[in-house]
Structure formats: C-alpha cells, structure tokens
mmCIF file of C-alpha atoms in Angstrom:
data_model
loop_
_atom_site.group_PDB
_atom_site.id
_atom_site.type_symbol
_atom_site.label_atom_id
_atom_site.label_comp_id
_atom_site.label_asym_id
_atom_site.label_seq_id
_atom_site.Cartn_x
_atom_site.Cartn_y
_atom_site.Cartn_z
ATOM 1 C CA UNK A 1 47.558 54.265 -13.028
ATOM 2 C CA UNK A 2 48.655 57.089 -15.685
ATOM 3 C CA UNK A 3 47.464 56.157 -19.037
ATOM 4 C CA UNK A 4 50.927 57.008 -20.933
ATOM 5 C CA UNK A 5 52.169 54.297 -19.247
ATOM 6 C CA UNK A 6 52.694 51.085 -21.599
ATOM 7 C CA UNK A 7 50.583 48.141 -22.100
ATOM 8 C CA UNK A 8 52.562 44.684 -20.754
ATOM 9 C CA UNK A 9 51.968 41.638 -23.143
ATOM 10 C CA UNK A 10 53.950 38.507 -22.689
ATOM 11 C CA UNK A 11 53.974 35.048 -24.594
ATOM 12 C CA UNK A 12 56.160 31.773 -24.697
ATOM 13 C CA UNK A 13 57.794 33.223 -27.763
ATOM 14 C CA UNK A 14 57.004 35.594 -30.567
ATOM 15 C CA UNK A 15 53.872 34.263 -31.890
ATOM 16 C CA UNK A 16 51.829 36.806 -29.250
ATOM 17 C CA UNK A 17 52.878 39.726 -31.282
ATOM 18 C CA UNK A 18 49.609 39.039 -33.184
ATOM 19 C CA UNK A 19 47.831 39.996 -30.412
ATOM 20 C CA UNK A 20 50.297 43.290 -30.100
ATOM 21 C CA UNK A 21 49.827 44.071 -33.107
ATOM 22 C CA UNK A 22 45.835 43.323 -33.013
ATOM 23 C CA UNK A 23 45.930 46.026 -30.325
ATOM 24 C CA UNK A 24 48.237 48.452 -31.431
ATOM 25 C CA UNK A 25 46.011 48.542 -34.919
ATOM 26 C CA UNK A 26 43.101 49.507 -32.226
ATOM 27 C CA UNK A 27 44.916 51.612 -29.964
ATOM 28 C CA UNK A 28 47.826 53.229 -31.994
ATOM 29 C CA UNK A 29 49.094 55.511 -29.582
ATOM 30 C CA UNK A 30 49.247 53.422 -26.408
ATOM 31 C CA UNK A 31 53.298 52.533 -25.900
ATOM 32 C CA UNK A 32 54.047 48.800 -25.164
ATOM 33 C CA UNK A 33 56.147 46.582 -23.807
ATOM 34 C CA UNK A 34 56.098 42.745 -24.813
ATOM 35 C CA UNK A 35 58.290 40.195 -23.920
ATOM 36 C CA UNK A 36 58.717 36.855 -25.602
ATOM 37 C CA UNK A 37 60.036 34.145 -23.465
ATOM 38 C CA UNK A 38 62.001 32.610 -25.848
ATOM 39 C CA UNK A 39 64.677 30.555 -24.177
ATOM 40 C CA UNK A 40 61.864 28.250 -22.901
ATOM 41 C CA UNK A 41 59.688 27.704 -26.115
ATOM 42 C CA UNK A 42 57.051 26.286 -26.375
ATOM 43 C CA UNK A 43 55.203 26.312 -23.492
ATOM 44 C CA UNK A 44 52.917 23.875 -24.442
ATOM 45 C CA UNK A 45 54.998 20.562 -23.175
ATOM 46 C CA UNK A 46 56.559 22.143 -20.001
ATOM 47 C CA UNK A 47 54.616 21.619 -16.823
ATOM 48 C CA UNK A 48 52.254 23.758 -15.199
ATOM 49 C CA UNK A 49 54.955 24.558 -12.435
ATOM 50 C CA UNK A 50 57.931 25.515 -14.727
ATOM 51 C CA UNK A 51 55.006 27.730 -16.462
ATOM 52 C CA UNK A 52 54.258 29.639 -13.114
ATOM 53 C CA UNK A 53 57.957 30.263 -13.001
ATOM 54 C CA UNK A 54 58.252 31.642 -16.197
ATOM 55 C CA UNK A 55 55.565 33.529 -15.931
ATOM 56 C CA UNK A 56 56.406 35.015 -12.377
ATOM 57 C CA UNK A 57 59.664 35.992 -13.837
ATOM 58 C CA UNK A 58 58.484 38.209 -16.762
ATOM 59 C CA UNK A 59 55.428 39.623 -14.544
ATOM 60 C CA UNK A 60 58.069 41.188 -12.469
ATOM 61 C CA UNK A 61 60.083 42.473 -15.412
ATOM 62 C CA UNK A 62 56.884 44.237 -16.455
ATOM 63 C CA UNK A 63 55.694 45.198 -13.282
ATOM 64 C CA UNK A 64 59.532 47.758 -13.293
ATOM 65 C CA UNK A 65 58.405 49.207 -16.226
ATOM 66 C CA UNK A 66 55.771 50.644 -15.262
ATOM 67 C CA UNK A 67 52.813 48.586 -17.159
ATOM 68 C CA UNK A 68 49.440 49.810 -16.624
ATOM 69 C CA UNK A 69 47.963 46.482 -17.682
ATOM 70 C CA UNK A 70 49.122 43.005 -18.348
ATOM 71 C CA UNK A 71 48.006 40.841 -21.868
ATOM 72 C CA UNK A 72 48.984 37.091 -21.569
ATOM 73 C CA UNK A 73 49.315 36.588 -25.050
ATOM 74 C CA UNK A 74 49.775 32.801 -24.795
ATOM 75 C CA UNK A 75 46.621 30.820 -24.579
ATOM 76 C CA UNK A 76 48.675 27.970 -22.012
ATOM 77 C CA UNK A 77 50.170 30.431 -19.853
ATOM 78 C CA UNK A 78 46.506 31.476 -19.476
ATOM 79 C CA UNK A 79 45.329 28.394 -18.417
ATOM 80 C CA UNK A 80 47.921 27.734 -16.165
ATOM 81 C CA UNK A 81 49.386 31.105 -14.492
ATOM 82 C CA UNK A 82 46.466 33.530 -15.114
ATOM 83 C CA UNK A 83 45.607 34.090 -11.026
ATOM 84 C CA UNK A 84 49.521 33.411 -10.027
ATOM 85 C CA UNK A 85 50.258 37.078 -12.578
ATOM 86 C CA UNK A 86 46.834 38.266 -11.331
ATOM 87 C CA UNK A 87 48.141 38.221 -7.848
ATOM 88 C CA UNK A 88 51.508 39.921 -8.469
ATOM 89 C CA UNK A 89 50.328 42.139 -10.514
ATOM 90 C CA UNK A 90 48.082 43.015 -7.466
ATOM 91 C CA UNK A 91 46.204 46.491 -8.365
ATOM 92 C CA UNK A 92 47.532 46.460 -12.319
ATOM 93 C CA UNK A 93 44.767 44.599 -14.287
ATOM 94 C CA UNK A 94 45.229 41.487 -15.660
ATOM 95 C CA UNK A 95 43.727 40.279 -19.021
ATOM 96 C CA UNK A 96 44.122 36.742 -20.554
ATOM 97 C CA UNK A 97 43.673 35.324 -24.201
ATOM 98 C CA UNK A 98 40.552 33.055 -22.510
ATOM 99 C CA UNK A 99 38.337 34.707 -21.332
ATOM 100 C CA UNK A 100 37.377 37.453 -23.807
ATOM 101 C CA UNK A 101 37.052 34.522 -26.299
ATOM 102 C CA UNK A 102 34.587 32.497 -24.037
ATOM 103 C CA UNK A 103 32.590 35.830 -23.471
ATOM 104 C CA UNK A 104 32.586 35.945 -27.379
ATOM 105 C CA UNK A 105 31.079 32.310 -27.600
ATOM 106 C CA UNK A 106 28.687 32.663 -25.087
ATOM 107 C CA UNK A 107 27.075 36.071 -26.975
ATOM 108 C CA UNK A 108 27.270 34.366 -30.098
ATOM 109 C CA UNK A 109 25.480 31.369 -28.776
ATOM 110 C CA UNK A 110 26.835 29.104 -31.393
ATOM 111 C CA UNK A 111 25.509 25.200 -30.650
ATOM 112 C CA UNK A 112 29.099 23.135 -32.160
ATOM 113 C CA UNK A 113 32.286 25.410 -31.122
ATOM 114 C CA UNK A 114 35.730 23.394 -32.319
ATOM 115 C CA UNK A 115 39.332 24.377 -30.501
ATOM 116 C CA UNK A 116 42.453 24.035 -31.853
ATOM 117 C CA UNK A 117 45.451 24.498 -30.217
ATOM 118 C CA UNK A 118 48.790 23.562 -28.689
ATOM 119 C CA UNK A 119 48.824 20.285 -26.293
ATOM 120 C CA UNK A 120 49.515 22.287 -23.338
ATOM 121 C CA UNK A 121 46.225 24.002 -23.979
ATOM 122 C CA UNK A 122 44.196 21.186 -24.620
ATOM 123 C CA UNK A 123 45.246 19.298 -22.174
ATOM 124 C CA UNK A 124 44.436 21.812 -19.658
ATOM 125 C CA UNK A 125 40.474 21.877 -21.046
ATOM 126 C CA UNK A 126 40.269 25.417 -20.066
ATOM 127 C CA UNK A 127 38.006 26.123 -23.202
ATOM 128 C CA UNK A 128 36.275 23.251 -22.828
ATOM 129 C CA UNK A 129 35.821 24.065 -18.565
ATOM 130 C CA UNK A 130 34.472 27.242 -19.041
ATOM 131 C CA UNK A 131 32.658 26.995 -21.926
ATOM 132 C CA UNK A 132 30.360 24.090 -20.077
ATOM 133 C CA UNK A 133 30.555 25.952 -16.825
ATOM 134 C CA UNK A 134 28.606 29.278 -18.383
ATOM 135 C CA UNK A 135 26.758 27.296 -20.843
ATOM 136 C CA UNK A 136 24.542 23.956 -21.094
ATOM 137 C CA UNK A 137 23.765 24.366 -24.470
ATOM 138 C CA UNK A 138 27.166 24.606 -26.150
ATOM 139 C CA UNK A 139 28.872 21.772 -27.211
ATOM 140 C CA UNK A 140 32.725 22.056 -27.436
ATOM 141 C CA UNK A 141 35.334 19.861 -28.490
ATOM 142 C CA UNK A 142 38.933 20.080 -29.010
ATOM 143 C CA UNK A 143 41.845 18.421 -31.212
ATOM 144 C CA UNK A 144 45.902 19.112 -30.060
ATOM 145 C CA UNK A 145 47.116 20.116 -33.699
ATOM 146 C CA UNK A 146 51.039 20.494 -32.497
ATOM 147 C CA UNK A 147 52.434 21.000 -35.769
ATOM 148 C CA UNK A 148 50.761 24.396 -36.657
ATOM 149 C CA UNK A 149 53.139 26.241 -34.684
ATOM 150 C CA UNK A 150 56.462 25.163 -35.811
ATOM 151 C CA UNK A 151 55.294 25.276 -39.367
ATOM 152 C CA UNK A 152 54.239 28.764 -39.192
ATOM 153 C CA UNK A 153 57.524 29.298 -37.455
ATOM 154 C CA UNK A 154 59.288 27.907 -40.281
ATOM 155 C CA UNK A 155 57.646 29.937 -42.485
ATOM 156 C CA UNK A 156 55.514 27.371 -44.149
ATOM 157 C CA UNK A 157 52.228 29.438 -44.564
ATOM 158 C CA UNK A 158 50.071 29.494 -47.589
ATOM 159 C CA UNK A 159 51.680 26.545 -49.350
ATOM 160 C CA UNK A 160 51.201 22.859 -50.541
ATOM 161 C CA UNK A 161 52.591 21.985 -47.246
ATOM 162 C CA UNK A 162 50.401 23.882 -44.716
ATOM 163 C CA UNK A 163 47.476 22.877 -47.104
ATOM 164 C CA UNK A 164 48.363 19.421 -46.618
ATOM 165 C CA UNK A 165 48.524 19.790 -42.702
ATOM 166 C CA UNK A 166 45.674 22.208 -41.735
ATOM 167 C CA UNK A 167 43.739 19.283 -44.155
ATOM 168 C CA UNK A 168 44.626 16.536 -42.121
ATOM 169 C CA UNK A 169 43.950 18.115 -38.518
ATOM 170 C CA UNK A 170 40.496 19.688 -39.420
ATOM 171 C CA UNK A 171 39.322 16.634 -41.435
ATOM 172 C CA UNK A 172 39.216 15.107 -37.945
ATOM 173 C CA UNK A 173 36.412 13.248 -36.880
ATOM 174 C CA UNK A 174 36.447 15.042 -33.821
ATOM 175 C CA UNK A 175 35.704 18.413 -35.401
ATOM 176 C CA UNK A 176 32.788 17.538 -37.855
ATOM 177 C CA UNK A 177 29.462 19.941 -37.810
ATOM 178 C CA UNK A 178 31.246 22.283 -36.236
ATOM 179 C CA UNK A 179 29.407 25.935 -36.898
ATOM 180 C CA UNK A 180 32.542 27.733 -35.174
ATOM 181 C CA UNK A 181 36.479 27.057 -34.740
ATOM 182 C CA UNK A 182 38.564 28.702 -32.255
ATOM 183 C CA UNK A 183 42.105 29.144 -33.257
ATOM 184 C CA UNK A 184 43.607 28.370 -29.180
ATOM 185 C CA UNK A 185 47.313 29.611 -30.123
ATOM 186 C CA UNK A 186 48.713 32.739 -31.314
ATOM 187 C CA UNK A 187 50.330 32.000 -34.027
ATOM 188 C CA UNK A 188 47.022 30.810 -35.816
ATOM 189 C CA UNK A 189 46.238 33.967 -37.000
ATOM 190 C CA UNK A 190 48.447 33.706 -39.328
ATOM 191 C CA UNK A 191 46.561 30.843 -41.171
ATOM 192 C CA UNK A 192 43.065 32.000 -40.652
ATOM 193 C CA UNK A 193 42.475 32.675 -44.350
ATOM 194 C CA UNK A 194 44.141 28.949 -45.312
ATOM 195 C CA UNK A 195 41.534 27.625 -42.595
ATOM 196 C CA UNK A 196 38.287 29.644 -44.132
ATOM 197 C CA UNK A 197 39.331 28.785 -47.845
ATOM 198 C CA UNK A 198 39.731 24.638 -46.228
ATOM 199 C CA UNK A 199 35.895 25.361 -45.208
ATOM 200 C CA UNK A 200 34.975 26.986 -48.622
ATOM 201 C CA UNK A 201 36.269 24.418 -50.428
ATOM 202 C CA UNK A 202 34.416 21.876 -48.449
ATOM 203 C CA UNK A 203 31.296 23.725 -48.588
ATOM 204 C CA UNK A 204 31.046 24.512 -45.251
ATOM 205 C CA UNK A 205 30.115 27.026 -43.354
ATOM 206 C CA UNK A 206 32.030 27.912 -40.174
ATOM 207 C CA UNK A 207 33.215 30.849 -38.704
ATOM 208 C CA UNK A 208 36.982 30.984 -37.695
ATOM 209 C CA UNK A 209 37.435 32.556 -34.864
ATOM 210 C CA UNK A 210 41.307 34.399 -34.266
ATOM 211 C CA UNK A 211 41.765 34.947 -30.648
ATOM 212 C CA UNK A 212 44.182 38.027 -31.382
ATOM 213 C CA UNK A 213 41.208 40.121 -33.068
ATOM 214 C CA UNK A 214 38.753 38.879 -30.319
ATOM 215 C CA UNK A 215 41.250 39.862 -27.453
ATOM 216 C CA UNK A 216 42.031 43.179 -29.234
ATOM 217 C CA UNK A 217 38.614 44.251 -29.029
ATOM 218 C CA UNK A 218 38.204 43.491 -25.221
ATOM 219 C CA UNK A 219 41.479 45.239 -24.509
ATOM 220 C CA UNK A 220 40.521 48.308 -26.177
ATOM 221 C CA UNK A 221 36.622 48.322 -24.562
ATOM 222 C CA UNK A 222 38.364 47.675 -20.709
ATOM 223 C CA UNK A 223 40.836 50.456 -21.690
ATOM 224 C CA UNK A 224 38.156 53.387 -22.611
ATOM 225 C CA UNK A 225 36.242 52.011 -19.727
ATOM 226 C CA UNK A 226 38.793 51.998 -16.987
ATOM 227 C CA UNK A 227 40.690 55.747 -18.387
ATOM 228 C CA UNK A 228 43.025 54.006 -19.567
ATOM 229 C CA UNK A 229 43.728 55.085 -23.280
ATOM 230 C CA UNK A 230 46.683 57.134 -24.220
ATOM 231 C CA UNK A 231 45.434 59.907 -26.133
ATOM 232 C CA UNK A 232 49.049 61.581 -26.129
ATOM 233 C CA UNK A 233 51.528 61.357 -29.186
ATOM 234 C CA UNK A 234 54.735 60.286 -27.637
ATOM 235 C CA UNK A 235 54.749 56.614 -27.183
ATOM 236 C CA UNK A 236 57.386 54.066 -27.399
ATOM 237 C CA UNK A 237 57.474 50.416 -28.198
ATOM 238 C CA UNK A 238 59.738 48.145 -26.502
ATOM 239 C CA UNK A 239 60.231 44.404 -27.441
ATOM 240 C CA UNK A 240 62.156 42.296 -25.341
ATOM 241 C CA UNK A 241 63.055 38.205 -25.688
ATOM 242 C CA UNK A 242 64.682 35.695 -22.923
ATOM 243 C CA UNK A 243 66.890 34.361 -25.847
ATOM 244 C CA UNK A 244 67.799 36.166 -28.924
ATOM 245 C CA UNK A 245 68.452 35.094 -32.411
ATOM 246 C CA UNK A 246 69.063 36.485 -35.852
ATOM 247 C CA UNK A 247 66.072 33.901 -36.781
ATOM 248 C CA UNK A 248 63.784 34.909 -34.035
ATOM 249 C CA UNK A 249 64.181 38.567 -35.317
ATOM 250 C CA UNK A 250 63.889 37.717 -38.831
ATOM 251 C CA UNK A 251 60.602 35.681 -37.760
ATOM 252 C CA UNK A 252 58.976 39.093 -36.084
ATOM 253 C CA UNK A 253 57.788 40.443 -39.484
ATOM 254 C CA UNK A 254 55.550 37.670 -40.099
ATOM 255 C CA UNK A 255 54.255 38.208 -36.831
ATOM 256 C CA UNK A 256 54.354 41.866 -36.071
ATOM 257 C CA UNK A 257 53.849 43.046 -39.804
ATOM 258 C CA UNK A 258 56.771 45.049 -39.749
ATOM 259 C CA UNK A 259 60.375 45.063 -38.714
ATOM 260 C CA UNK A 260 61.307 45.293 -35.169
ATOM 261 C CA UNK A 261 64.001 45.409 -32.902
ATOM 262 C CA UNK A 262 64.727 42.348 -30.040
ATOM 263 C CA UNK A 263 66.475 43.188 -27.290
ATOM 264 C CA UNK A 264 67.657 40.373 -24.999
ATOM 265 C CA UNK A 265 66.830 40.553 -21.440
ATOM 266 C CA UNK A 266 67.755 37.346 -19.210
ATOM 267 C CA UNK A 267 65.606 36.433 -16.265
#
C-alpha cells in the first residue's frame, strides 16, 4: 500500500466527520476520502441486513479510490458490518469505532463504564459483549438516548433545549455511579462539554469519553506502525454523500469545523 494514498472513512450520514476531522487534526497531511450515506439515515432503525448492503456498497466505492485503510465512522455499522467490509476490503486494513474504545476501557480499568448511543447500537450490545468478554471486573450498562442525534442535527447544541434532554437521559436510573460514559455515536462529540458541565453541576465525577478522539489516536498509532503516514505535502480531501442537500452541506461545519464541499455520488 503507498502511503499518499487516502484514508477511507464512511458513516450513515455526516455526523462521522468528527472522527475525520479527529484524524486529520492528528495526521494533517494524509488525503481522505469519506463518504456519508445519507439517503439511508440513520442507520440505527434499519436492519442488520439492509446495513451490510449499505455498507458493501460504499466499501467498494472506496476500495476504486485507492484507500489505504478503511474508518467505519458509525458505531452501528460497526457492530453490524465490521467483518462483511473486513472481508472486501481483503488486504486494506480495516478499523472500526469499537474496538479502539474497548481497548481504551480495558487499560483504564474503570469498575462502572455507562454507553450512550443510538438504538441500533444498543440493541446490538456490542459494547456491552466485548466489554464482558475481555473483562470480569467491569460493569457496563447502556441507555438508547435516540434524540441526541437529530437534535444535534438540528442544530440544537448548547441551549435550554439540549440541557433539558441530555438531563433527562443521563438522570437515568440506569446510569447512576457511573465513573465513565462512552458517547456510542458520532455526533456526541459535539455535546461532550454540555455532558461534563451536567456532571459538574451534579458533583460528579465521571469521565466522558468521545469515541472520535479515542479512535483518532488508534488510527494515527496503526498508521506510524504499519508505514503508513503521508509525510508528503500534496494531499487532497474528497467528501462524498448518497443524497445531497443544501442542509446537509450547511450541517458539515458543525461537524467538520470548517466549510466543505459534498459531492453526490449514488450507489
């Protein structure tokens, strides 16, 4: 594999350029290529067939351009087409938004670990499955909060109304004395600091936990390891969507950080 070629990242819409732009803020010469599935948003409450589909689809698309490495940046396509890309994708390495965060868990050795994330994710338990298959000491539990991701969409971040929300999903009896909180959806980054100051206020001490940063990190250690990092200066940037929009464009900058161009590609 030549590393100038681009990094592949794909997610059920636009919320995994947090992870992009996680990585790109560690590797900022590496050229990408992301694709947002965004005709079939969200992924969370389609089955784990149509997912394989989807996902089958866009590993293809990535595989012609030339990817060096795949990033599933959607924590439910992870859970449910991680090995179906990983055997496509054949020799090109695969990474998910999982695993890296288990590893994380496991070296932290936290005792109470809480997961929040779409219902598509929790109702797969992969968290939960492979946090209690590497572990008999953590205990992990999990709460569906399905109206993070819309609201973020929506742009209601930082407000009385996302106050209200996060309030009522981590006030949950379900997620009491947890010590850490893992934020199972891509667009949570984006309220990390509303979670931590819910936790401050409260008194309590618990360490949020933003898959996109964790991910990052792993990306960038498996890229030095495997020869893998672009040290060139040309690089390019390439951000494709399944259905395009003048909102899902407009969205990208709360996302990416920065204005970018969509380019519609139909699979």
């Amino acid at each position: 594999m030549d590393a100038q070629n681009p990094i592949g990242i794909f997610d059920s819409g636009i919320g995994g350029l947090t992870v992009a732009n996680a990585i790109l803020a560690l590797l900022p010469k590496e050229s990408l290529i992301y694709f947002g599935d965004t005709a079939h948003l969200p992924y969370g409450d389609k089955s784990a067939d149509a997912i394989k589909s989807y996902a089958k689809n866009i590993t293809e698309f990535l595989l012609k351009h030339k990817v060096k490495m795949i990033v599933i940046a959607c924590n439910t396509a992870s859970a449910h087409a991680y090995h179906l890309v990983q055997n496509i994708a054949k020799d090109i390495p695969v990474i998910n938004v999982i695993e890296p965060v288990v590893n994380y868990i496991l070296d932290k050795q936290y005792k109470k670990v809480g997961i929040i994330g779409t219902q598509g994710t929790v109702n797969s338990k992969v968290y939960l499955n492979q946090i209690q298959e590497k572990s008999n000491t953590i205990n992990a539990v999990q709460l569906a909060t399905p109206l993070l991701a819309p609201m973020i969409e929506s742009g209601f971040v930082n407000g009385e109304i996302s106050h209200l929300v996060i309030e009522e999903y981590l006030s949950d009896a379900s997620l009491q004395n947890i010590d850490s909180l893992i934020l199972a959806c891509t667009h949570y980054p984006l309220i990390k600091k509303e979670i931590e100051a819910y936790y401050k206020s409260k008194n309590l001490q618990v360490e949020v936990l933003a898959t996109n940063e964790i991910v990052a990190q792993y990306v960038k250690q498996f890229a030095i390891e495997n020869g893998l990092v672009n040290y060139n200066n040309e690089f390019e940037r390439k951000f494709f969507v399944s259905d395009y929009t003048q909102s899902f464009e407009k969205t990208t900058q709360l996302f990416y950080g920065k204005t970018i161009h969509l380019k519609q590609e139909k699979l």
